[in-house]
Coordinates of N, CA and C in Angstrom, one line a residue:
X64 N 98.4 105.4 82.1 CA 98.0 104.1 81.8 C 98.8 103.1 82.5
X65 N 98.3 101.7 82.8 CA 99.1 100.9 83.7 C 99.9 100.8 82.4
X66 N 101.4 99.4 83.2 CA 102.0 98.8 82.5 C 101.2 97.5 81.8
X67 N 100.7 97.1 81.8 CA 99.9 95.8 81.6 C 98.9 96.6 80.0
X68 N 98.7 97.5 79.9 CA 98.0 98.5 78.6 C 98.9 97.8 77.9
X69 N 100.2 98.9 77.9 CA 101.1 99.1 77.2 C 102.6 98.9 77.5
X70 N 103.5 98.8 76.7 CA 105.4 98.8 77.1 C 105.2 100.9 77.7
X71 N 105.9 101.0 78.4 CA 106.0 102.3 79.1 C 106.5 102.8 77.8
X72 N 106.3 104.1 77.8 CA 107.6 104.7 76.3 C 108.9 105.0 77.0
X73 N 109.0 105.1 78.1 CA 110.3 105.7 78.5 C 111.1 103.8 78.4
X74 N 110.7 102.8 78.4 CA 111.5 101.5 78.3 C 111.8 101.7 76.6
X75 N 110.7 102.0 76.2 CA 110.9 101.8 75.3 C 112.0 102.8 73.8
X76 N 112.1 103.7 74.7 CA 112.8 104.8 74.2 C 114.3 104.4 74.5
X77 N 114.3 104.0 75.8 CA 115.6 102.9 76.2 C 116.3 101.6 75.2
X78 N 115.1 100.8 75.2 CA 115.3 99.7 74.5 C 115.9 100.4 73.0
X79 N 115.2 100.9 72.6 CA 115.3 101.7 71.3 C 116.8 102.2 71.5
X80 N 117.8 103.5 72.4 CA 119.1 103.6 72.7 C 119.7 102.0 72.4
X81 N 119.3 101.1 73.4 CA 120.5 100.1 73.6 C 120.5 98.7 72.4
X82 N 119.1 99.0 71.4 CA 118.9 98.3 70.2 C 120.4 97.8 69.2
X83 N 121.3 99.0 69.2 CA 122.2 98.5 68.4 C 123.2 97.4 69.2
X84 N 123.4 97.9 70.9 CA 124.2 96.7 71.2 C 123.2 95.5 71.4
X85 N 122.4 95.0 71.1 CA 121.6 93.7 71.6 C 120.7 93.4 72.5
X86 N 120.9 95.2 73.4 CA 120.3 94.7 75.1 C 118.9 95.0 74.8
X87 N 118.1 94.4 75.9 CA 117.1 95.2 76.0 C 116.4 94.7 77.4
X88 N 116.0 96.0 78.1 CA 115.4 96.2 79.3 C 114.2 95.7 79.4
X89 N 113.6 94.5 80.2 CA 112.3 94.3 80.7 C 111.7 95.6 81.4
X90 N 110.3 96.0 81.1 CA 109.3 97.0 81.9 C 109.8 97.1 83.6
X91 N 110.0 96.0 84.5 CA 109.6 95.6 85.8 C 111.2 96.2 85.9
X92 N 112.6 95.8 85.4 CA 113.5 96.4 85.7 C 114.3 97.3 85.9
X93 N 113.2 98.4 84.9 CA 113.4 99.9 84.6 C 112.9 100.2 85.6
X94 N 111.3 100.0 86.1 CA 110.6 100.5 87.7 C 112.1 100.3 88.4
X95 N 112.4 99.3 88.6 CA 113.0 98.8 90.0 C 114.2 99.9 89.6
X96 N 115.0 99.9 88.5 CA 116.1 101.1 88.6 C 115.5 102.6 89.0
X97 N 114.3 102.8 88.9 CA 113.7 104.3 88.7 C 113.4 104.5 90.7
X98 N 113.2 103.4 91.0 CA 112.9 103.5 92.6 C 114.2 103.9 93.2
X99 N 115.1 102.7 92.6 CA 116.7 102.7 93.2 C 117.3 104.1 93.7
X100 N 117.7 104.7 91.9 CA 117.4 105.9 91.8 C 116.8 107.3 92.6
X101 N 115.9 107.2 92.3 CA 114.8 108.3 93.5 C 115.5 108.1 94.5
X102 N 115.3 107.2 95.4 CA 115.9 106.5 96.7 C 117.6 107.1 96.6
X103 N 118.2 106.9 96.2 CA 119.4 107.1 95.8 C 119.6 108.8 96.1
X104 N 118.6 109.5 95.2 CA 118.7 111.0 95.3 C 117.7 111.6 95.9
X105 N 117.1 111.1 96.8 CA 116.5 111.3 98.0 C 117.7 111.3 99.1
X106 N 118.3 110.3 99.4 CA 119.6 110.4 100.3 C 120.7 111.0 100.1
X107 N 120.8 111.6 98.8 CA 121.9 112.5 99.3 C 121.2 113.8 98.8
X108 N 120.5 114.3 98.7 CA 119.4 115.7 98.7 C 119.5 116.0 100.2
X109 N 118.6 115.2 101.1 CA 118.8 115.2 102.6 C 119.7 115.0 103.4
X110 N 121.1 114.5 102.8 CA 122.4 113.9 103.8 C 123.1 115.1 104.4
X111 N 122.9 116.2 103.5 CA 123.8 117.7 103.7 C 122.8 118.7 104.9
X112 N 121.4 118.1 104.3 CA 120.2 119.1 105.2 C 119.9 118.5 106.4
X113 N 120.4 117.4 107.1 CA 119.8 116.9 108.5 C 120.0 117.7 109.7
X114 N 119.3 118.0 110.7 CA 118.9 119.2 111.5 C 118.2 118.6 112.6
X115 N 119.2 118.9 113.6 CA 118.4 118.3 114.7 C 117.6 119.7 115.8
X116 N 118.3 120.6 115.7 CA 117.1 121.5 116.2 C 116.3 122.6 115.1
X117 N 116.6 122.2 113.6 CA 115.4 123.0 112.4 C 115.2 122.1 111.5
X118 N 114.5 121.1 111.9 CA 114.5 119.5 111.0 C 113.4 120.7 109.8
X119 N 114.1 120.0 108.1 CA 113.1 120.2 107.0 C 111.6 119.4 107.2
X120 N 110.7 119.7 106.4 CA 109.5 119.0 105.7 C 110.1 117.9 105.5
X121 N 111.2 117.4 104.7 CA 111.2 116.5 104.2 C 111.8 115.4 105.5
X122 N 112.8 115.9 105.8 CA 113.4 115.5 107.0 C 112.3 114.8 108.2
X123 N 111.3 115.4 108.5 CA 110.5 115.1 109.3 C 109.5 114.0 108.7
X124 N 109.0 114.3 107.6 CA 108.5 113.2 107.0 C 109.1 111.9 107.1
X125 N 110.6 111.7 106.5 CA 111.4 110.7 106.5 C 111.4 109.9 108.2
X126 N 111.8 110.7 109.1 CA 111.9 110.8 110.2 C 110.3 109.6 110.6
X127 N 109.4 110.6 110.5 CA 108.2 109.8 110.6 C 108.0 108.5 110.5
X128 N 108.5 107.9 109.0 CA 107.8 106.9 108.3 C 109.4 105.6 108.8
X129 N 110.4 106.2 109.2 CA 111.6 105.1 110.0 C 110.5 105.6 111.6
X130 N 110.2 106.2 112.0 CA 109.7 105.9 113.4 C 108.4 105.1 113.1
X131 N 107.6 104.8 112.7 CA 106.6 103.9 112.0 C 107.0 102.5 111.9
X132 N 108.3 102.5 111.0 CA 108.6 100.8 110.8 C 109.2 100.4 111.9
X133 N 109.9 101.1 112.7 CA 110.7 100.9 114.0 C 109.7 100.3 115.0
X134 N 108.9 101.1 114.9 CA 107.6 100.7 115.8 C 106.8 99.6 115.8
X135 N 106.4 99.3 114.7 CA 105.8 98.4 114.0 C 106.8 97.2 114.6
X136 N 107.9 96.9 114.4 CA 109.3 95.9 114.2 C 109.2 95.6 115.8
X137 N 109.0 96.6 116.6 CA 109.4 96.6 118.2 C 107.8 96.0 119.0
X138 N 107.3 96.5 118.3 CA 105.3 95.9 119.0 C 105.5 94.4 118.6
X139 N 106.8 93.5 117.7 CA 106.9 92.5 117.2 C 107.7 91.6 118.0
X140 N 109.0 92.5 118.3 CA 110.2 92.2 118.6 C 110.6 93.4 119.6
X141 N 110.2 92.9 121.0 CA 110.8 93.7 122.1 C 112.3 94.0 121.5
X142 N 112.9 94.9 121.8 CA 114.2 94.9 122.4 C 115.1 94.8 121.3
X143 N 114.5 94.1 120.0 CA 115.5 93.9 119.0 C 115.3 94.0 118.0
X144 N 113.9 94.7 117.7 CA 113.4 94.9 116.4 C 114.1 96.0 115.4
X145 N 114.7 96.6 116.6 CA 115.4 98.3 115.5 C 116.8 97.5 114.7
X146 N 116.8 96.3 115.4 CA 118.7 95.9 114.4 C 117.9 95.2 113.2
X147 N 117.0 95.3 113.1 CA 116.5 94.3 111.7 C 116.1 95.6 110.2
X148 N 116.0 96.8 110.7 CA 115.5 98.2 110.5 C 115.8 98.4 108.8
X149 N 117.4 97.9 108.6 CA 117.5 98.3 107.1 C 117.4 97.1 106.1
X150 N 117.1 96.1 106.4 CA 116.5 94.9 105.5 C 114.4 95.4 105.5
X151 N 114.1 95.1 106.6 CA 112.6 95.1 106.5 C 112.1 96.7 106.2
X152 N 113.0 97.7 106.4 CA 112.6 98.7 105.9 C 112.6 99.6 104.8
X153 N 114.3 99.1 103.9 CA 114.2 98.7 102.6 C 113.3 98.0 102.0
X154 N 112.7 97.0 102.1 CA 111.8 96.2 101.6 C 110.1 96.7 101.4
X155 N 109.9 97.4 102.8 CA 109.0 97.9 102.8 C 108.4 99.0 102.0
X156 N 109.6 100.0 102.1 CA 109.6 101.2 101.1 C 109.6 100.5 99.6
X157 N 110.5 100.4 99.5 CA 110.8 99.5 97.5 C 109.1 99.2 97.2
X158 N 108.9 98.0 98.2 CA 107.1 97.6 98.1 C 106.3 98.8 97.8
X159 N 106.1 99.9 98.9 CA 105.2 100.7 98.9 C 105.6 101.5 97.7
X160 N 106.9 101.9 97.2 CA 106.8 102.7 95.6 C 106.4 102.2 94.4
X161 N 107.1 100.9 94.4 CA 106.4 99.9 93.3 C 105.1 99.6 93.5
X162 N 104.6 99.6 94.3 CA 103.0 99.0 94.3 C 102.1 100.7 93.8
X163 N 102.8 101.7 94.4 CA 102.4 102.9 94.1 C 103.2 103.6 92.3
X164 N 103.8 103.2 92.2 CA 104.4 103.7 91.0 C 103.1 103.3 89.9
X165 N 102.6 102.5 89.8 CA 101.7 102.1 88.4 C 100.2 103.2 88.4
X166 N 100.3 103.5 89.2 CA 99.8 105.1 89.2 C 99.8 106.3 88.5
X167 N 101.3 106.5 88.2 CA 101.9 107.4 87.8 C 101.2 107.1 86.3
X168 N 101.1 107.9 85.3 CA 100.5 107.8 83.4 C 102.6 107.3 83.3
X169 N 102.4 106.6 82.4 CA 103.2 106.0 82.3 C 104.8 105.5 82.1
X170 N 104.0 104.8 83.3 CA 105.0 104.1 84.5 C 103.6 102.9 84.6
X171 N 104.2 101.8 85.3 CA 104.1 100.8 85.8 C 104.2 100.3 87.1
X172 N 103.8 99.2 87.5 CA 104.1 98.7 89.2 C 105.4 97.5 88.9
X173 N 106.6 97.6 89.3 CA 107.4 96.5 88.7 C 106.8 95.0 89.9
X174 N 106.1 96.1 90.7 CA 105.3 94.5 91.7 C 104.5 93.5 91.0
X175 N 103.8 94.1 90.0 CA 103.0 93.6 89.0 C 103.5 92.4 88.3
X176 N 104.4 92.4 88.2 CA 105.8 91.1 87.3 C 105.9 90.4 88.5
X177 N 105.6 89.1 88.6 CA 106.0 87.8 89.2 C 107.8 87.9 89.5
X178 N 108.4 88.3 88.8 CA 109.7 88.4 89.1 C 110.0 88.8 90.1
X179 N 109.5 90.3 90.7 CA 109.9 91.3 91.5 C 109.4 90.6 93.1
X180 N 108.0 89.9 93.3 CA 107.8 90.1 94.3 C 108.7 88.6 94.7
X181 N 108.9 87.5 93.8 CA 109.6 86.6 93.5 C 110.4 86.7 94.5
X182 N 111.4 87.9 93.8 CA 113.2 88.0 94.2 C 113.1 88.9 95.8
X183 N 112.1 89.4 96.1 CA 111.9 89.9 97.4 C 111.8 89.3 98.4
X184 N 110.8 87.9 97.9 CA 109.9 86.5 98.9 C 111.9 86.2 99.4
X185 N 112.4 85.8 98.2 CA 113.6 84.8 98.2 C 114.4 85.9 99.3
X186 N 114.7 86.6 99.2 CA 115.5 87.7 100.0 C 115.2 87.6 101.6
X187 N 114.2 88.0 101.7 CA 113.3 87.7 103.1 C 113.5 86.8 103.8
X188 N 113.4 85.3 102.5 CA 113.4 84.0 103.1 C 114.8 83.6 103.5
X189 N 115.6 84.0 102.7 CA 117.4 83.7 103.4 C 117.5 84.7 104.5
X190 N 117.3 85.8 104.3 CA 117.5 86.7 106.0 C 117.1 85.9 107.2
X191 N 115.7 86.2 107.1 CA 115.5 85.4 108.3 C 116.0 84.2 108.3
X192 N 116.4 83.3 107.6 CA 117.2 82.2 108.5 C 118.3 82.3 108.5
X193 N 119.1 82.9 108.1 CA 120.6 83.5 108.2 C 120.5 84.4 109.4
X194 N 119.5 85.2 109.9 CA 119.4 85.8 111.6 C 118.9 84.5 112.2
X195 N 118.2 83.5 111.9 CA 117.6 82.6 112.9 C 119.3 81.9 113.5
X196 N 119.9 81.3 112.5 CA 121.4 80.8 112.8 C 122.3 81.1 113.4
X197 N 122.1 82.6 113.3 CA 123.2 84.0 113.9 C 122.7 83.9 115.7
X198 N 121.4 83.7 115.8 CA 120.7 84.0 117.1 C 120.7 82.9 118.0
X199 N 120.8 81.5 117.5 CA 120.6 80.5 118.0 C 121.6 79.6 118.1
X200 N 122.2 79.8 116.9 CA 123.3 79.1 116.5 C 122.7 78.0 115.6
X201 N 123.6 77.1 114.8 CA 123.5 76.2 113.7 C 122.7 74.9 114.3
X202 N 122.9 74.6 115.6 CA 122.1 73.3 116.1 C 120.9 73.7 116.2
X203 N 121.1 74.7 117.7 CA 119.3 74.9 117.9 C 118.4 75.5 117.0
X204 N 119.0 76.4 116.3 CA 118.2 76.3 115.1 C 117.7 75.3 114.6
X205 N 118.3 74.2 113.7 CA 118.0 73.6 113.5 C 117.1 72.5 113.9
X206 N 116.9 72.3 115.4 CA 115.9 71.7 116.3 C 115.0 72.9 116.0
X207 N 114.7 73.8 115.9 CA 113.6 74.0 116.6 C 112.7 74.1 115.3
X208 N 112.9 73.6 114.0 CA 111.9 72.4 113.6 C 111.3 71.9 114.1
X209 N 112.1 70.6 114.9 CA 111.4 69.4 114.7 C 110.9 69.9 116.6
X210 N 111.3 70.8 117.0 CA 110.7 71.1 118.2 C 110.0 71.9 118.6
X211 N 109.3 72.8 117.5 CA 108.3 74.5 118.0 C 107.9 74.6 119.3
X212 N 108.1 75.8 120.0 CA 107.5 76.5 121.1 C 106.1 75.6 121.2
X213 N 105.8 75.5 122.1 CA 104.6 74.3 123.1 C 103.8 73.4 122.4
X214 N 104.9 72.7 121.8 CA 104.6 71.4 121.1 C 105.0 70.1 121.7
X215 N 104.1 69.3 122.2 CA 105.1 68.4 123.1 C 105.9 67.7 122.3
X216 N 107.4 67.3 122.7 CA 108.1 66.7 122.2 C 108.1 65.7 121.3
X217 N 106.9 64.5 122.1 CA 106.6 63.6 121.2 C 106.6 63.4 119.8
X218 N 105.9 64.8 119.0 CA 105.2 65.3 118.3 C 106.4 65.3 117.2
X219 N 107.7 65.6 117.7 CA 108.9 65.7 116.9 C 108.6 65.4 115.0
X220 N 108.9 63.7 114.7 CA 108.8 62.9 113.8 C 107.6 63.7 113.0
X221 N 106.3 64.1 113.6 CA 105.2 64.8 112.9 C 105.4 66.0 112.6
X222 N 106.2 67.0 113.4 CA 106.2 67.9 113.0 C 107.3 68.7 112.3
X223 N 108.2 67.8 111.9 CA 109.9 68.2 111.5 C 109.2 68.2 109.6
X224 N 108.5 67.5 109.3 CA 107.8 67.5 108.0 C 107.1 68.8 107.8
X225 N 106.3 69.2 108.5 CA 105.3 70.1 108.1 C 106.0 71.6 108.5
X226 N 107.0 71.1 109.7 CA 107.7 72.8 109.2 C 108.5 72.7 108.4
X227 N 108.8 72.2 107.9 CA 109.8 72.4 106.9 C 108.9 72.5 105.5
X228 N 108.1 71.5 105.5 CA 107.3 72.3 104.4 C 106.3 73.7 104.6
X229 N 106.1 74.0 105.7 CA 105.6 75.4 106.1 C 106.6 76.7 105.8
X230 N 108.1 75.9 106.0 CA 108.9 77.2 105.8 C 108.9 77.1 104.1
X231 N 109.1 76.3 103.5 CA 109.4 76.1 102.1 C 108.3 77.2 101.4
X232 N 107.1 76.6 102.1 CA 106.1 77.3 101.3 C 105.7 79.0 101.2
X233 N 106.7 79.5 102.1 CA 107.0 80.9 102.6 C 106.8 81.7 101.5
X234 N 107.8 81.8 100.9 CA 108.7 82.1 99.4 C 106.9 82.4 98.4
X235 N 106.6 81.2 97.8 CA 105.2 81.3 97.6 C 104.5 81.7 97.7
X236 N 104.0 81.6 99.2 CA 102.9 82.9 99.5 C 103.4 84.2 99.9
X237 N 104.4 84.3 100.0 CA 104.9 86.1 100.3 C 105.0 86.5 98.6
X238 N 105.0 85.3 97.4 CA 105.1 86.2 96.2 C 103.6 86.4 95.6
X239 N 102.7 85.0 96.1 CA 101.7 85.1 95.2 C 100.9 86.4 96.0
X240 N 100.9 86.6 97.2 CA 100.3 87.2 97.7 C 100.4 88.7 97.4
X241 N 101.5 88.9 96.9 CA 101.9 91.0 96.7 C 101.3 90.8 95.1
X242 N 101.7 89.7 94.3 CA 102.1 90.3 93.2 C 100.4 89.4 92.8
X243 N 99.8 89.0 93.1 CA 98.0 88.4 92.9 C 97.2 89.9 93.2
X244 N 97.6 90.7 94.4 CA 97.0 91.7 94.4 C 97.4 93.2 93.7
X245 N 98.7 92.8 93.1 CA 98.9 94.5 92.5 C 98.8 94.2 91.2
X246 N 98.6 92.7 90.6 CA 98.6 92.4 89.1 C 97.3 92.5 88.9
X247 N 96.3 91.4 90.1 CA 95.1 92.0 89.7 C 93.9 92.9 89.9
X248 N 94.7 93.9 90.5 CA 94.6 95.3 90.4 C 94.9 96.2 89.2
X249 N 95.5 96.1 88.5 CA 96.1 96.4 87.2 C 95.1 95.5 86.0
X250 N 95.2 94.4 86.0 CA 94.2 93.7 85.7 C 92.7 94.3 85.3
X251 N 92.8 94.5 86.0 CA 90.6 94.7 86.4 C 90.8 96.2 85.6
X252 N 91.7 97.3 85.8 CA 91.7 98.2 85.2 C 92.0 98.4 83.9
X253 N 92.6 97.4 83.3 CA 93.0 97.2 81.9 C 91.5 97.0 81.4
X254 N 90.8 96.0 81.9 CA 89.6 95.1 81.1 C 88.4 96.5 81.2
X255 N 88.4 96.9 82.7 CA 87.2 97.9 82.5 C 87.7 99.4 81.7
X256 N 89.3 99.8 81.8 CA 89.3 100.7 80.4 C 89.5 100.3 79.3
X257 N 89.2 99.4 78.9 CA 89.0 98.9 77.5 C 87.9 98.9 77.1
X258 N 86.8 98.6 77.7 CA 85.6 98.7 77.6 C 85.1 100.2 78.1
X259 N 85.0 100.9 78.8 CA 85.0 102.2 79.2 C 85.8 102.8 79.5
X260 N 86.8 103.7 78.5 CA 87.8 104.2 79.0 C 87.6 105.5 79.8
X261 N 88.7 106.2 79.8 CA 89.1 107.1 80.8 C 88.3 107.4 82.6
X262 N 86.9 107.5 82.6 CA 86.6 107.5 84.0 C 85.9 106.6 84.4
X263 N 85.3 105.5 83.4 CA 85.2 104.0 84.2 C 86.3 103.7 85.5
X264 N 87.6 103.4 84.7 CA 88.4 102.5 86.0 C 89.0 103.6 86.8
X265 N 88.7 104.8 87.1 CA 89.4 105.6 88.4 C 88.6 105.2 89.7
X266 N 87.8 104.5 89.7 CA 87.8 104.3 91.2 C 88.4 102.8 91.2
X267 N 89.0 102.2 90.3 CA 89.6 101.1 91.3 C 91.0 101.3 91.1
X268 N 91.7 102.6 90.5 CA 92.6 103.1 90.5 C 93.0 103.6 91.8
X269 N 91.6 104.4 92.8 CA 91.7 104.9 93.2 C 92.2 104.1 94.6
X270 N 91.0 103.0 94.5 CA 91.3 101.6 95.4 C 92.9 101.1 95.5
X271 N 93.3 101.3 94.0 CA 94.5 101.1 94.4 C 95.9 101.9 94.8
X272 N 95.4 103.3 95.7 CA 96.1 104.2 96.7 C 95.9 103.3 97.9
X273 N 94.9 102.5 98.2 CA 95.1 101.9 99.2 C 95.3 100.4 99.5
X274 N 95.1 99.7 98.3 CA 95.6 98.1 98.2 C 97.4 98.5 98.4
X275 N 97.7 99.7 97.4 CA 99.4 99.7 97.4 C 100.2 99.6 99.2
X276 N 99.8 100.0 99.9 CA 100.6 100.8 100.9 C 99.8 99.5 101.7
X277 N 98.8 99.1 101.7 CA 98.5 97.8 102.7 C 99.4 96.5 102.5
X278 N 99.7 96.3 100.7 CA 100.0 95.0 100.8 C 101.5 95.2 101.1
X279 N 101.9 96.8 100.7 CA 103.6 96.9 101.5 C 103.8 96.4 103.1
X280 N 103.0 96.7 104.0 CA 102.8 96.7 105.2 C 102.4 95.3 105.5
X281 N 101.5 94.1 104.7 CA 101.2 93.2 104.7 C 102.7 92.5 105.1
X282 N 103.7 92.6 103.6 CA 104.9 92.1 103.3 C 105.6 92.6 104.7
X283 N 105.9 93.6 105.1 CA 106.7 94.2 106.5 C 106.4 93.3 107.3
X284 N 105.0 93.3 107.4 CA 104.4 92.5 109.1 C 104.7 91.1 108.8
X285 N 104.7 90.6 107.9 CA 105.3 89.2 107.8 C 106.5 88.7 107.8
X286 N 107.0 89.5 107.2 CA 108.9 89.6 107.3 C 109.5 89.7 109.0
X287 N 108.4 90.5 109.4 CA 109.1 90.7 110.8 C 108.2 89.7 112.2
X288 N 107.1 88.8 111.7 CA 106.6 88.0 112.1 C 107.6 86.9 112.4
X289 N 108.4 86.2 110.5 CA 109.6 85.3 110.6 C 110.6 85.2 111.6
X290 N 110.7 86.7 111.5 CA 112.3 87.1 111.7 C 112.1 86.8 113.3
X291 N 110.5 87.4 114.5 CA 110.1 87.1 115.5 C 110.8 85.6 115.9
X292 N 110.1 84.6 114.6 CA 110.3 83.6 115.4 C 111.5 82.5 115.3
X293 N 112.3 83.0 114.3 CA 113.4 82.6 113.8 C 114.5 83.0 114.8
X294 N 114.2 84.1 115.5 CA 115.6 84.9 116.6 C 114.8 84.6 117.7
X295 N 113.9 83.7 117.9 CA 113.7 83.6 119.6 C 114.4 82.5 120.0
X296 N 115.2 82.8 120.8 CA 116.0 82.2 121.5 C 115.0 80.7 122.7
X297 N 115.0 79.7 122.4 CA 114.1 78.8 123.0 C 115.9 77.6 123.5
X298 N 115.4 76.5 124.9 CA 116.4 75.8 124.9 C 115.5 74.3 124.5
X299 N 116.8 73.8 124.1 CA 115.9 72.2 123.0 C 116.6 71.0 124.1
X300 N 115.9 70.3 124.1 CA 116.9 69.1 125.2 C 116.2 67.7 124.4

């Protein structure tokens, strides 16, 4: 059952442990520890087995899905997309588990919680300008606001407003956008198993094998869209 049904029992079995000291775990935090986790004992499962002439199953898979984002990053960013590799690749994976975790009987998507895709937008949004500063430096950076690539200069005073509210509004749509489609995905499933349960909502369960892993890749391609034009080196006069 999604999270949106019910509290998971495994939070709740937690909550229940940490009852006497006062704490208690939100749904969306437990996902996020449970990815961490996995992820955590996935890397060192594989750190002892790496093999360069009898690579494992697992090995090769892994191998795959870093030659994928690498790829993806470099069709974006000639020449420099692989140094960006463990921010937009972490991000991407975390996305694609949590969007896929509320799949699992229960478990939950911690994407589903406004918080998660929130604290990801925010993450994304300081990188790339903390690489835009690093690549450009603190001035031209900052010109190339009020100066975008084939904008005539003139244009300056009109356009130093709208990118800046363009960038502002970043954050926003990189959250409404993950967390509009995996909540109401979850959503639609709650209302049609309540009314028909058990094999009413498997096909938009099913839909959501493949809303999960698009809107991860959604989040990637946009992350590495910024970062495109945040590190292009332009001269401002």
């Amino acid at each position: 059952m999604e999270a949106l049904a019910h509290p998971s029992p495994w939070v709740e079995l937690l909550n229940a442990l940490l009852r006497p000291s006062g704490v208690q775990v939100p749904d969306y935090l437990f996902y996020c520890a449970l990815i961490v986790l996995f992820l955590a004992g996935i890397g060192l499962f594989i750190k002892s087995r790496l093999s360069i002439d009898n690579p494992g199953k697992l090995q090769i898979v892994l191998e795959d899905i870093v030659a994928f984002i690498v790829d993806t990053l470099e069709n974006m960013m000639p020449h420099k997309g692989k140094q960006f590799l463990p921010l937009v690749g972490t991000v991407f994976i975390f996305i694609l588990l949590g969007n896929l975790m509320g799949q699992i009987p229960g478990l939950g998507s911690p994407t589903s919680n406004v918080n998660v895709p929130f604290a990801l937008a925010v993450t994304v949004w300081l990188y790339y300008h903390f690489q835009g500063l690093k690549a450009q430096g603190p001035v031209n950076y900052l010109l190339h606001f009020a100066f975008p690539p084939g904008v005539p200069k003139a244009m300056a005073p009109l356009m130093l407003p709208i990118e800046l509210i363009s960038h502002a509004s970043r954050v926003m749509s990189l959250t409404l956008r993950l967390f509009g489609n995996i909540f109401g995905e979850h959503l639609v499933v709650l209302i049609i198993g309540s009314i028909v349960p058990f094999l009413a909502p498997l096909p938009i369960q099913a839909l959501g094998l493949i809303v999960g892993p698009l809107q991860a890749f959604i989040f990637m391609t946009l992350t590495a869209i910024y970062l495109s034009a945040a590190t292009a080196v332009d001269e401002h006069h």
